[in-house]
Coordinates of C-alpha atoms in Angstrom, one line a residue:
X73 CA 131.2 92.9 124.4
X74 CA 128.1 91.1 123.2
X75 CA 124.5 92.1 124.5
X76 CA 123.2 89.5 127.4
X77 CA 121.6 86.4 126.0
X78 CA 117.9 86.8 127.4
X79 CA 116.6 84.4 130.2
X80 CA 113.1 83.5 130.2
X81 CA 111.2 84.8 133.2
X82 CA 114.6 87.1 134.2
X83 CA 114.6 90.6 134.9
X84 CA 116.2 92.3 132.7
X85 CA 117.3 96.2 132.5
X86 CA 116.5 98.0 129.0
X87 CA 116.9 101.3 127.8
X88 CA 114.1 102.0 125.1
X89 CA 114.1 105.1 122.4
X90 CA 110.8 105.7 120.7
X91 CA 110.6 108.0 117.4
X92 CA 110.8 110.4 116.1
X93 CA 107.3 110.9 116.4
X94 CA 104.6 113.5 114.7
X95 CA 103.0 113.7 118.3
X96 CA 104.8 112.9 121.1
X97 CA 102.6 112.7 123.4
X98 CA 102.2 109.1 121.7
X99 CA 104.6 108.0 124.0
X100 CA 102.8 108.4 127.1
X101 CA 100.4 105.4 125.8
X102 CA 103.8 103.3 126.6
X103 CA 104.4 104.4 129.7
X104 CA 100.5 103.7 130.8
X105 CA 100.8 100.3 129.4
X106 CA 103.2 99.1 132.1
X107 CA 100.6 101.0 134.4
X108 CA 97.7 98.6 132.9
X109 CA 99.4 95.4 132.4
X110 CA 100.0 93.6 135.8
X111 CA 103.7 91.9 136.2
X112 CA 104.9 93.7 132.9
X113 CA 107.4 95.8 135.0
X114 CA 108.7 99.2 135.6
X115 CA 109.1 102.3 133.3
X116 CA 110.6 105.7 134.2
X117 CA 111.9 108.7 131.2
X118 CA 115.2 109.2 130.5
X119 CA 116.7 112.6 129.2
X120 CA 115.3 112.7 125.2
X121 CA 117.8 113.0 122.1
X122 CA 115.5 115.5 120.7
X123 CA 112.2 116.8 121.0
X124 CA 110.5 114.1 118.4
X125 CA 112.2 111.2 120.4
X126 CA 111.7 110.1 123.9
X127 CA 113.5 107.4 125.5
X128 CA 112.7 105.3 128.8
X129 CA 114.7 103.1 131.3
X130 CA 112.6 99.6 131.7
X131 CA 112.9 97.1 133.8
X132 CA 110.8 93.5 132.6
X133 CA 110.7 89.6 132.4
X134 CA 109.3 90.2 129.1
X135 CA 111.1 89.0 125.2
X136 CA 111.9 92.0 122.7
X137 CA 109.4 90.7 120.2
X138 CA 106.6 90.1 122.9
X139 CA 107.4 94.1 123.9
X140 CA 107.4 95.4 120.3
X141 CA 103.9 93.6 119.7
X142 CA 102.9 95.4 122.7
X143 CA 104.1 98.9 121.6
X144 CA 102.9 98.3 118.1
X145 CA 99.4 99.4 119.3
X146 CA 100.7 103.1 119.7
X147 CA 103.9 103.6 117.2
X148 CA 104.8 101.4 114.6
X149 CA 108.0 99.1 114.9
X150 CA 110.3 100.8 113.3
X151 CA 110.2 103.6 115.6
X152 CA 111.2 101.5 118.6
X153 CA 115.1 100.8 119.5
X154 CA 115.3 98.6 122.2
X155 CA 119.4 98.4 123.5
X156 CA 119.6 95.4 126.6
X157 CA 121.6 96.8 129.9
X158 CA 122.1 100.5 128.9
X159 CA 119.6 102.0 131.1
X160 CA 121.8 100.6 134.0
X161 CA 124.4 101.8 132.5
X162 CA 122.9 105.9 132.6
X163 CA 121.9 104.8 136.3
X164 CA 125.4 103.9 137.4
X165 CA 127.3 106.9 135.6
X166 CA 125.1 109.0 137.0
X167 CA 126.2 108.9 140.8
X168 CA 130.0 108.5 139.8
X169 CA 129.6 111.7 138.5
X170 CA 127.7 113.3 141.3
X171 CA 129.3 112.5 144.2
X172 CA 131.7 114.5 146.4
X173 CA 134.3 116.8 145.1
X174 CA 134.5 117.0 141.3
X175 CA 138.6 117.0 141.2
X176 CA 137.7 113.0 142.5
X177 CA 136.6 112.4 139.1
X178 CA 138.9 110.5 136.7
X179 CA 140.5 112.2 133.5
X180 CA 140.6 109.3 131.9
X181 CA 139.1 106.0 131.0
X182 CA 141.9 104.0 133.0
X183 CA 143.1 104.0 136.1
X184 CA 146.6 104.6 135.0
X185 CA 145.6 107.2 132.8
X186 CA 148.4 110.2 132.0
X187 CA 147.4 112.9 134.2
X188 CA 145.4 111.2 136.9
X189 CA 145.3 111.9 140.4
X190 CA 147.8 109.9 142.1
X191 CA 145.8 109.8 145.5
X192 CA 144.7 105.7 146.0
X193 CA 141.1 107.3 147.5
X194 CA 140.6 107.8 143.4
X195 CA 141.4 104.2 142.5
X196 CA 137.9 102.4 143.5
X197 CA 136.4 105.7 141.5
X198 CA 138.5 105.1 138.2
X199 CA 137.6 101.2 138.6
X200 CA 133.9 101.7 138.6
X201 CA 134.1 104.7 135.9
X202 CA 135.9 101.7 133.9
X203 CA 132.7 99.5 134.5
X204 CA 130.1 102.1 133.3
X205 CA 132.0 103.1 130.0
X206 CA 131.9 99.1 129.5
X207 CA 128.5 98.9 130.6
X208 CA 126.8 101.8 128.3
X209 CA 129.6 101.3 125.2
X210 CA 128.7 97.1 124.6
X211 CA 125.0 97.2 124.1
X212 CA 125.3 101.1 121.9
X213 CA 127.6 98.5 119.7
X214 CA 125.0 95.9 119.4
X215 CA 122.0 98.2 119.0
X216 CA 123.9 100.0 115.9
X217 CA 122.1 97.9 113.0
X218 CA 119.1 98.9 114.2
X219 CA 119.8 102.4 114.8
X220 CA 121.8 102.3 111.3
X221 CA 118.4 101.2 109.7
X222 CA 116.4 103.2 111.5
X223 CA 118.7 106.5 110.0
X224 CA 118.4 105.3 106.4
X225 CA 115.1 104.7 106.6
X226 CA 114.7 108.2 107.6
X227 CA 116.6 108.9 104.2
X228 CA 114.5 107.5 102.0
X229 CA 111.4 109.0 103.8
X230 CA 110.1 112.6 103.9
X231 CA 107.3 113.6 106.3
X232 CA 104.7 116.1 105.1
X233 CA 101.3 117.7 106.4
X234 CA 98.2 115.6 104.9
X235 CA 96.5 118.6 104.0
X236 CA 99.4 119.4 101.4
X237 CA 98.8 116.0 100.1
X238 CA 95.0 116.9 99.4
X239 CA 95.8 120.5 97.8
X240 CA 98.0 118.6 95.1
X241 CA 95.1 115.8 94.8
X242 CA 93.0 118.7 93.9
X243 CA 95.1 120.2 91.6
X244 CA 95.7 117.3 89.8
X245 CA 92.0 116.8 89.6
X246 CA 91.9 120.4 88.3
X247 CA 94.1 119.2 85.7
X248 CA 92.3 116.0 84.7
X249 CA 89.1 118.8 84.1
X250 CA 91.7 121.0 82.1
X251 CA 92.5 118.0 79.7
X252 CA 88.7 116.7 79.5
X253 CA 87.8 119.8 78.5
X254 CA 90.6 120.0 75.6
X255 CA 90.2 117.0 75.0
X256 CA 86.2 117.5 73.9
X257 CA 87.1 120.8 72.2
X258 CA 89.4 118.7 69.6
X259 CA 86.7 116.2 68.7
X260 CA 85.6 117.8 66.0
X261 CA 88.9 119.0 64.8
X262 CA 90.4 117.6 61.3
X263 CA 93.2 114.7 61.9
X264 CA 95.1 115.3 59.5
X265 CA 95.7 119.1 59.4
X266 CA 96.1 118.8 63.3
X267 CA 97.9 115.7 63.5
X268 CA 100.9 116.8 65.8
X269 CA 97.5 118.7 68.2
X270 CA 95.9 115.6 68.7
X271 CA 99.4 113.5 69.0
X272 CA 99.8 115.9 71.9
X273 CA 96.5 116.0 73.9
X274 CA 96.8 112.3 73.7
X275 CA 100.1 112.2 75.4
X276 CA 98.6 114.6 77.6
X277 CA 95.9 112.1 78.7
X278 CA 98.4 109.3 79.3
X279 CA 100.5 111.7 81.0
X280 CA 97.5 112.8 83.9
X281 CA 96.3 109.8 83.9
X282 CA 99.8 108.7 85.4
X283 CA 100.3 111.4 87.3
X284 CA 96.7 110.8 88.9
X285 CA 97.8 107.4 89.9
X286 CA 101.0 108.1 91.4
X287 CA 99.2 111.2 93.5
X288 CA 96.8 109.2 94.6
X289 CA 99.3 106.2 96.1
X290 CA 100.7 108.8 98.4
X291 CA 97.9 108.7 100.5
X292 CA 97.1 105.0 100.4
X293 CA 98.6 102.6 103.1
X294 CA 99.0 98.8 103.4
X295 CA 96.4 96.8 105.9
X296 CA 99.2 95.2 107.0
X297 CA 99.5 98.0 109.1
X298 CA 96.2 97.5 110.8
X299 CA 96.7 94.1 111.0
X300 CA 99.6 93.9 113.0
X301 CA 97.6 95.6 115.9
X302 CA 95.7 92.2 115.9
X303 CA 98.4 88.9 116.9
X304 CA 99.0 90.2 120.2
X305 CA 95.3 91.5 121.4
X306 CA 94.3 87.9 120.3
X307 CA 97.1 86.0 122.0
X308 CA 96.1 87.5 125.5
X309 CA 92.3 87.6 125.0
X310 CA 92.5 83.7 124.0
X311 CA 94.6 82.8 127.1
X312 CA 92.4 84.9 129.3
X313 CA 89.5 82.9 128.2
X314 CA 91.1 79.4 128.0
X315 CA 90.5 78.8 124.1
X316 CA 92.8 78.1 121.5
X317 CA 92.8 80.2 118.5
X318 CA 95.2 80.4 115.5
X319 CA 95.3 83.5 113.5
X320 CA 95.6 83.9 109.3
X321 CA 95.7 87.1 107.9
X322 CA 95.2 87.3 104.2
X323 CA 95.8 90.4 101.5
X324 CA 98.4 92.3 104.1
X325 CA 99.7 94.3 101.3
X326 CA 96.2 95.6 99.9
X327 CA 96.0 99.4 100.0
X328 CA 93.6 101.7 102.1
X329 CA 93.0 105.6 102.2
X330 CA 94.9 107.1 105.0
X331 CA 91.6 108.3 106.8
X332 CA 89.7 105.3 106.6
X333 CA 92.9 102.7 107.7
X334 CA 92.2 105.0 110.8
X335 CA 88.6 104.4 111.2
X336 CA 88.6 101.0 110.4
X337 CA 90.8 99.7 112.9
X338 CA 88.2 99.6 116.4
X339 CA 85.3 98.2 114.0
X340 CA 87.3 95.4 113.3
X341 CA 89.1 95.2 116.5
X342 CA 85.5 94.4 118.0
X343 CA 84.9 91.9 114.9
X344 CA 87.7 90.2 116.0
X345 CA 87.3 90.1 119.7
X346 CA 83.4 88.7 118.7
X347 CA 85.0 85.8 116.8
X348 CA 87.3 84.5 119.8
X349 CA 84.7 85.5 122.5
X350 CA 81.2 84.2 120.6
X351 CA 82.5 82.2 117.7
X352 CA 84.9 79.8 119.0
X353 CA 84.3 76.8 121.1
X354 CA 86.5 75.6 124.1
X355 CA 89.0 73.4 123.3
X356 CA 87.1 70.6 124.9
X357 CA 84.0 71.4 123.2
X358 CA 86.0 71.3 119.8
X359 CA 87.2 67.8 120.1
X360 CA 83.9 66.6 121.1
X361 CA 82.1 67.9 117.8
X362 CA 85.5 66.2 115.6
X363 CA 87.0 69.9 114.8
X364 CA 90.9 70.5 115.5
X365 CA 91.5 71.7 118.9
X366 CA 92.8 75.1 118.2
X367 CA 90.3 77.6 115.8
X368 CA 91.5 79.4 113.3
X369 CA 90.0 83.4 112.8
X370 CA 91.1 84.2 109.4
X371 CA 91.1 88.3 108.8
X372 CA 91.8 89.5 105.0
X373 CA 91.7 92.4 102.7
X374 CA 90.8 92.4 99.1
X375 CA 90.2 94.3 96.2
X376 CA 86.8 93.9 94.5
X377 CA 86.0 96.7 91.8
X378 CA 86.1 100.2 92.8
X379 CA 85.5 98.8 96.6
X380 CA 88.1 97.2 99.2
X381 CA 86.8 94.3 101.1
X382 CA 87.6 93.1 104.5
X383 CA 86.4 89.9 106.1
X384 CA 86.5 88.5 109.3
X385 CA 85.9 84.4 109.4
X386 CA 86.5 81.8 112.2
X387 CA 85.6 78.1 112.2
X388 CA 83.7 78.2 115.5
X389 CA 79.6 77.7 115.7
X390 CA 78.3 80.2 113.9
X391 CA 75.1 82.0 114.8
X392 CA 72.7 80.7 116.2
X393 CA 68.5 81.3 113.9
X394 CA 66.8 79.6 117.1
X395 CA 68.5 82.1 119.8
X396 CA 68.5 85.0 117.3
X397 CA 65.1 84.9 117.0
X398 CA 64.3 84.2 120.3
X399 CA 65.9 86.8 121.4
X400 CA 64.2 89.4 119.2
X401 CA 60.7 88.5 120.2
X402 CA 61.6 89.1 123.8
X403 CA 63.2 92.4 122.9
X404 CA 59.7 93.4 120.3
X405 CA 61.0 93.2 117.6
X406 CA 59.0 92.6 114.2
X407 CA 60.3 89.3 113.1
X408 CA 58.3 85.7 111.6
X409 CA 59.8 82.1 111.7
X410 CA 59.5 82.4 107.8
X411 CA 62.4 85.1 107.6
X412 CA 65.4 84.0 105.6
X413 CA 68.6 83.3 107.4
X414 CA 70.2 86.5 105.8
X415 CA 67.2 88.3 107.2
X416 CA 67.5 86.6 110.8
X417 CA 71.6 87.7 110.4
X418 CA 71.0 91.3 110.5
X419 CA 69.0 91.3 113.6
X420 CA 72.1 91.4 115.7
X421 CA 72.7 94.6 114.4
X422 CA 69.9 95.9 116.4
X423 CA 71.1 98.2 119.2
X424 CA 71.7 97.0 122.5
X425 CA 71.0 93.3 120.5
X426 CA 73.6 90.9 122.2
X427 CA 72.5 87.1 122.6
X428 CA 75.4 86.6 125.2
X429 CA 74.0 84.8 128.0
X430 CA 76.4 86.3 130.6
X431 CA 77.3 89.6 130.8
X432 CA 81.5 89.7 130.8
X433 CA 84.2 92.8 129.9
X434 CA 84.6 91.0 126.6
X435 CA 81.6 91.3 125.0
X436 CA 78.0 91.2 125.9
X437 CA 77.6 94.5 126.9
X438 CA 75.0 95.7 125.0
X439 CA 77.4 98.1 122.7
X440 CA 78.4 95.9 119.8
X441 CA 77.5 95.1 115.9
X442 CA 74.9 98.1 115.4
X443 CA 78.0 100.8 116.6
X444 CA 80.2 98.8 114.1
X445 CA 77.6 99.2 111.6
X446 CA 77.3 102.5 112.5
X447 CA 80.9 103.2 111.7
X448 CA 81.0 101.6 108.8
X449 CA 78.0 103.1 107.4
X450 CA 79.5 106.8 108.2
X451 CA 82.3 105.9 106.0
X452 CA 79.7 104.9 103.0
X453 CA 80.7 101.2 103.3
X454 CA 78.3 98.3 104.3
X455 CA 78.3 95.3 105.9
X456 CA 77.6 91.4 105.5
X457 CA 77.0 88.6 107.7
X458 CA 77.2 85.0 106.4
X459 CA 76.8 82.2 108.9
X460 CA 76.3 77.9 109.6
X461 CA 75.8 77.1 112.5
X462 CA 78.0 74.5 113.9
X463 CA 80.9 75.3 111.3
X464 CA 81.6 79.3 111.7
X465 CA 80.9 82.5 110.8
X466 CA 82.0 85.5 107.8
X467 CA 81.6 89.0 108.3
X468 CA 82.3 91.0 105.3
X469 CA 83.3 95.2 105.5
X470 CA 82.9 96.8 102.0
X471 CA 84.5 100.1 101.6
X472 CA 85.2 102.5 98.7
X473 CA 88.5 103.5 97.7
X474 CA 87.5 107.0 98.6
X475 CA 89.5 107.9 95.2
X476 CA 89.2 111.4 94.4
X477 CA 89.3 110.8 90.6
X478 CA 88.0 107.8 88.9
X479 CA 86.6 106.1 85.5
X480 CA 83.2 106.9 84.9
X481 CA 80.5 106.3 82.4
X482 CA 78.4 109.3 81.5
X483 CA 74.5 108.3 80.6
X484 CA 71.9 111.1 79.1
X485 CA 68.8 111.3 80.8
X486 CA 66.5 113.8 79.2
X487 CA 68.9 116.7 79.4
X488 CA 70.7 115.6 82.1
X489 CA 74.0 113.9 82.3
X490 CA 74.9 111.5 84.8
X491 CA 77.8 109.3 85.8
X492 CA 78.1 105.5 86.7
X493 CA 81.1 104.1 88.0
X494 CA 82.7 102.2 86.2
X495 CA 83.3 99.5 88.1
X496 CA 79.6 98.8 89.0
X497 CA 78.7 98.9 85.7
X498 CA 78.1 94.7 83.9
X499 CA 76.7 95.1 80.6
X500 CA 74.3 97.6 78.8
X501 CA 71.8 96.6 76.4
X502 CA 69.2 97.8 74.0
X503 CA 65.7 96.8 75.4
X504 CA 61.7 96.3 73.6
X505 CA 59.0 97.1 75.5
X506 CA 58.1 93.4 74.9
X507 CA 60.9 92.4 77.1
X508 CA 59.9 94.7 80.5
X509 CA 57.0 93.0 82.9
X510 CA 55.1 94.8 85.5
X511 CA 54.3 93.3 88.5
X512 CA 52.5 94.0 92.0
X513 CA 52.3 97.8 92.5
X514 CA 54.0 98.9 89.2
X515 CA 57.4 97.5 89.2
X516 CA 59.4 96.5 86.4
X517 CA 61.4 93.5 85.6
X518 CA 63.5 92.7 82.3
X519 CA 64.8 89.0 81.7
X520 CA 68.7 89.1 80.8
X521 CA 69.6 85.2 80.3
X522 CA 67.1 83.8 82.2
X523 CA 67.3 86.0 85.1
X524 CA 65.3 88.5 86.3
X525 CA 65.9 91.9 87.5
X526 CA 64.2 95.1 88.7
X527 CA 64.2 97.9 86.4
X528 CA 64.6 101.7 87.6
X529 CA 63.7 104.3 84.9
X530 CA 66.4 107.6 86.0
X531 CA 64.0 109.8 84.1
X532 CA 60.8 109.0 87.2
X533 CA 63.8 108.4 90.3
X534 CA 65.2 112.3 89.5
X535 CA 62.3 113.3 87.9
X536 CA 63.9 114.4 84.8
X537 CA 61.6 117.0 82.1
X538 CA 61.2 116.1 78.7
X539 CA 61.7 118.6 76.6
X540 CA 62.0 116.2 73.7
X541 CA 59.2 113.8 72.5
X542 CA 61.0 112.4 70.1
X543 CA 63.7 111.2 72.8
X544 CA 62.7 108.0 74.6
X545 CA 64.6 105.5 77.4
X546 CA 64.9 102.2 75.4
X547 CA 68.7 101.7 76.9
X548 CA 69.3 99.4 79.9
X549 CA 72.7 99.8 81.8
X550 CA 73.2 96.6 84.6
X551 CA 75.0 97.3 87.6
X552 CA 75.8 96.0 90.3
X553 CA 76.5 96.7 93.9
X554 CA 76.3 94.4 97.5
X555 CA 76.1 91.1 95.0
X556 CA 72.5 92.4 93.6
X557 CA 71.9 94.0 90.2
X558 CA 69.6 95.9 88.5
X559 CA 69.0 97.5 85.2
X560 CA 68.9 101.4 84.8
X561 CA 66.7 102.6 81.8
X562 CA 68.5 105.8 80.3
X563 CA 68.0 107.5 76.9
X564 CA 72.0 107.1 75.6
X565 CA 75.7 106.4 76.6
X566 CA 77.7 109.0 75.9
X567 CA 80.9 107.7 76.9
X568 CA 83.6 106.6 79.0
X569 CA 86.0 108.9 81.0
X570 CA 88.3 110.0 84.4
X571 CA 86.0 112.3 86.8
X572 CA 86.8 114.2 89.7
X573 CA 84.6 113.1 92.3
X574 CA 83.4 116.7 94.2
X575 CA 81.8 115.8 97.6
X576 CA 78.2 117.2 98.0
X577 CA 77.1 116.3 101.0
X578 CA 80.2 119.3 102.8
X579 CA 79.4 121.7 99.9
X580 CA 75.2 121.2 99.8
X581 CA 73.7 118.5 101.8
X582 CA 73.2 114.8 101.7
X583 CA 70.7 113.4 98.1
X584 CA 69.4 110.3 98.0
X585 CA 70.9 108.3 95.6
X586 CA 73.9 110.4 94.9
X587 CA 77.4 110.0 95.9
X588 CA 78.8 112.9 94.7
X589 CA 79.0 115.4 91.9
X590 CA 82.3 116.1 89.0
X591 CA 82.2 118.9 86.2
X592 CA 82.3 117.9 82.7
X593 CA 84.7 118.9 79.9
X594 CA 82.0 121.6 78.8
X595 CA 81.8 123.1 82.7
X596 CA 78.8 121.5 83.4
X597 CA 78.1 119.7 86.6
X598 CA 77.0 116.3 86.5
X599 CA 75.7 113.6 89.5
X600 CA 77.4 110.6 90.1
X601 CA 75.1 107.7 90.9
X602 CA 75.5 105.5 94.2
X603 CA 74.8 102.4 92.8
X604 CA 74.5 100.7 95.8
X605 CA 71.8 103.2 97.3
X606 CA 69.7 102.8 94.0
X607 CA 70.7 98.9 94.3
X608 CA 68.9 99.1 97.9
X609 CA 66.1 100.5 96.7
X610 CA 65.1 98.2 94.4
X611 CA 65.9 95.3 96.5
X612 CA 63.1 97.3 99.4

């Protein structure tokens, strides 16, 4: 018997299985969701296959799709079997079952069955039992791709504890400091009496190396997954405010540490809400300045060097300089009609800085862009605001990779070694004193190809003692980080290699300019540079 065609706008009757889950207490979120959302419908448990799963009789007007957008807010898709009619199925078996004297109940699934009672009081009984079994075996028949695909999903998946994923990062990062190491002790070795040595360690190189990648791509995650969380918010949020809004996501299959998919997610979620609340017009308003009726918020994910990026764009008005700045003298704040426009943007990260001229439960609350730069900043990533006015706004997330291990290039300062990722790093250069100007208050600049850019000297920023006269800083390294560059005066290169990023901020404290720390092939520690922190600097 096939399931019930669905009826727009008619109740239907569901029975709903969720999981397995990792906590489920996850569940409960559905269950308050029919609680929150007016005219969604009714939701009550239902006895669980197993402790992980939890299943619920529903009763609603609303499509399958339009509930699994719903749900996807708390558990992802493919934990969610939806089977049409069976919960009133359970409900009528049930009371058959139940009620009266349990020698009424039929033996079989007929009401001539072999063996029955013969007494007519059990013939209405046996007809309704005949009902149920219909009832609950039609829509288990229909509902069996899904659960098919659900169990070999499950087969093709194994769940384990993140903190066993970390142990084996680390020990592969142990490992990639095992080969370093061998692999500087053999430098000096002869090639041809160790040939079959050195054939070895450099398998062994290619091997970690692969090994490194493939541990690392456990942890990583799609943004897809963040943004399906986004369609359905939008939808309602668009309605509720009487605009029009088309949504483009871009870059779905770009990959994101676990931990920071999770952090990301209410940062953009208020990015987004911004763009449809602030950013685009009514539809009215639209036609009126010749733009299409419905706006477009475009949300993407990217891979630029060793960072992820993650923009938020709509076509609406854009920020406003005028109000902006308006806004800021009323408030006190220390701003000139001279600023630049990328100045005037970073205003509204202010706290309590909202130029929303009513106050609504969308936005203009006075809780907004500086708690998403907050949250972003916490994570080491920054963030960018581009704007016109009159044809829409970008807001731009940077975030690192958060890789454990990556490539590095190892500068000597002095004494001292330290490491430059490799994916900031743009060119490095021998330099004459002739080429280095100073200007107001003792900067440097240096001219590459008819541009300019500041100079910071490593040996003053650390304060690095020189031991060796003879030694002197006549190397320039350009990086780049946040779309500036500078160049880095060091004494030499020393190479290029995979480090394992240690934190230092949870094993010492928080230094300026410093993102972290690795040890060398020769069990020294060196500091890894944050580029974009010495990038800042010079820039201020």
């Amino acid at each position: 018997m096939p399931a019930p065609a669905v009826v727009p706008g008619q109740p239907r009757t569901l029975q709903i299985q969720i999981g397995p889950l990792e906590r489920p207490e996850q569940a409960d979120a559905i269950k308050e969701l029919f609680r929150d959302i007016p005219g969604l419908g009714s939701i009550s448990d239902l006895p669980g296959v197993e402790p992980a799963t939890r299943r619920f009789a529903v009763e609603t007007t609303s499509t399958n799709d339009d509930l699994l957008d719903l749900f996807a807010f708390h558990v992802a898709k493919e934990q969610v079997v939806i089977s049409d009619g069976v919960a009133a199925g359970v409900a009528a078996v049930e009371p058959a079952l139940q009620g009266g004297d349990t020698a009424e109940v039929p033996y079989g699934f007929f009401a001539d069955a072999p063996g029955a009672p013969a007494q007519g009081v059990t013939a209405p009984v046996a007809a309704a039992s005949v009902n149920t079994v219909a009832k609950v075996a039609a829509p288990k028949a229909a509902s069996e791709p899904k659960v098919q695909s659900q169990a070999q999903m499950e087969s093709t998946t194994i769940r384990v504890a993140v903190n066993k994923v970390d142990q084996l990062i680390n020990l592969v990062g142990e490992l990639v400091i095992t080969q370093a190491m061998l692999a500087q002790n053999s430098r000096g070795l002869d090639a041809g009496a160790y040939q079959q040595l050195l054939a070895g360690l450099a398998d062994l190189d290619r091997n970690t190396r692969d090994l490194q990648e493939s541990v690392m791509s456990i942890r990583m995650i799609p943004m897809s997954i963040v943004f399906s969380r986004f369609p359905r918010m939008l939808r309602d949020l668009a309605n509720k405010l009487g605009k029009k809004v088309d949504f483009v996501t871009l870059g779905e299959a770009t990959e994101l540490d676990k931990g920071l998919v999770e952090k990301i997610t209410d940062p953009l979620t208020h990015l987004v809400r911004n763009s449809c609340d602030h950013g685009i017009e009514m539809p009215a308003e639209r036609l009126a300045k010749g733009k299409p009726e419905h706006g477009t918020i475009t949300l993407s994910a990217s891979h630029q060097g060793g960072s992820i990026v993650i923009e938020v764009r709509d076509d609406g008005k854009g920020l406003s300089r005028e109000k902006i700045l308006s806004k800021a003298l009323e408030r006190g704040l220390d701003v000139s009609e001279h600023m630049s426009d990328a100045d005037v943007w970073q205003l509204i990260f202010a706290p309590g800085f909202s130029t929303a001229e009513e106050v609504t439960d969308v936005s203009g609350r006075g809780v907004g862009m500086d708690v998403v730069k907050r949250n972003i900043a916490a994570l080491n990533g920054s963030v960018e605001i581009d704007s016109a006015e009159g044809y829409g706004m970008r807001v731009s997330v940077r975030l690192p990779l958060t890789l454990a291990i990556m490539d590095g290039m190892s500068v000597g300062v002095g004494d001292e070694v330290y490491i430059l990722p490799l994916s900031s790093v743009v060119e490095s250069f021998q330099v004459n004193a002739d080429d280095v100007s100073t200007v107001a208050q003792g900067s440097q600049l240096v001219k590459v190809r008819d541009e300019y850019m500041p100079v910071i000297a490593l040996e003053k920023i650390f304060q690095v003692p020189r031991f060796d006269a003879s030694k002197s800083s006549n190397i320039m390294v350009v990086v780049e980080a946040d779309g500036s560059r500078v160049a880095l005066l060091v004494d030499e290169l020393l190479g290029q290699h995979q480090v394992v990023v240690k934190n230092l901020e949870s094993n010492y404290r928080k230094v300026p300019n410093v993102s972290g720390a690795t040890i060398l092939g020769d069990g020294t520690v060196a500091l890894i540079l944050d580029t974009g922190g010495l990038v800042r600097r010079a820039r201020h």
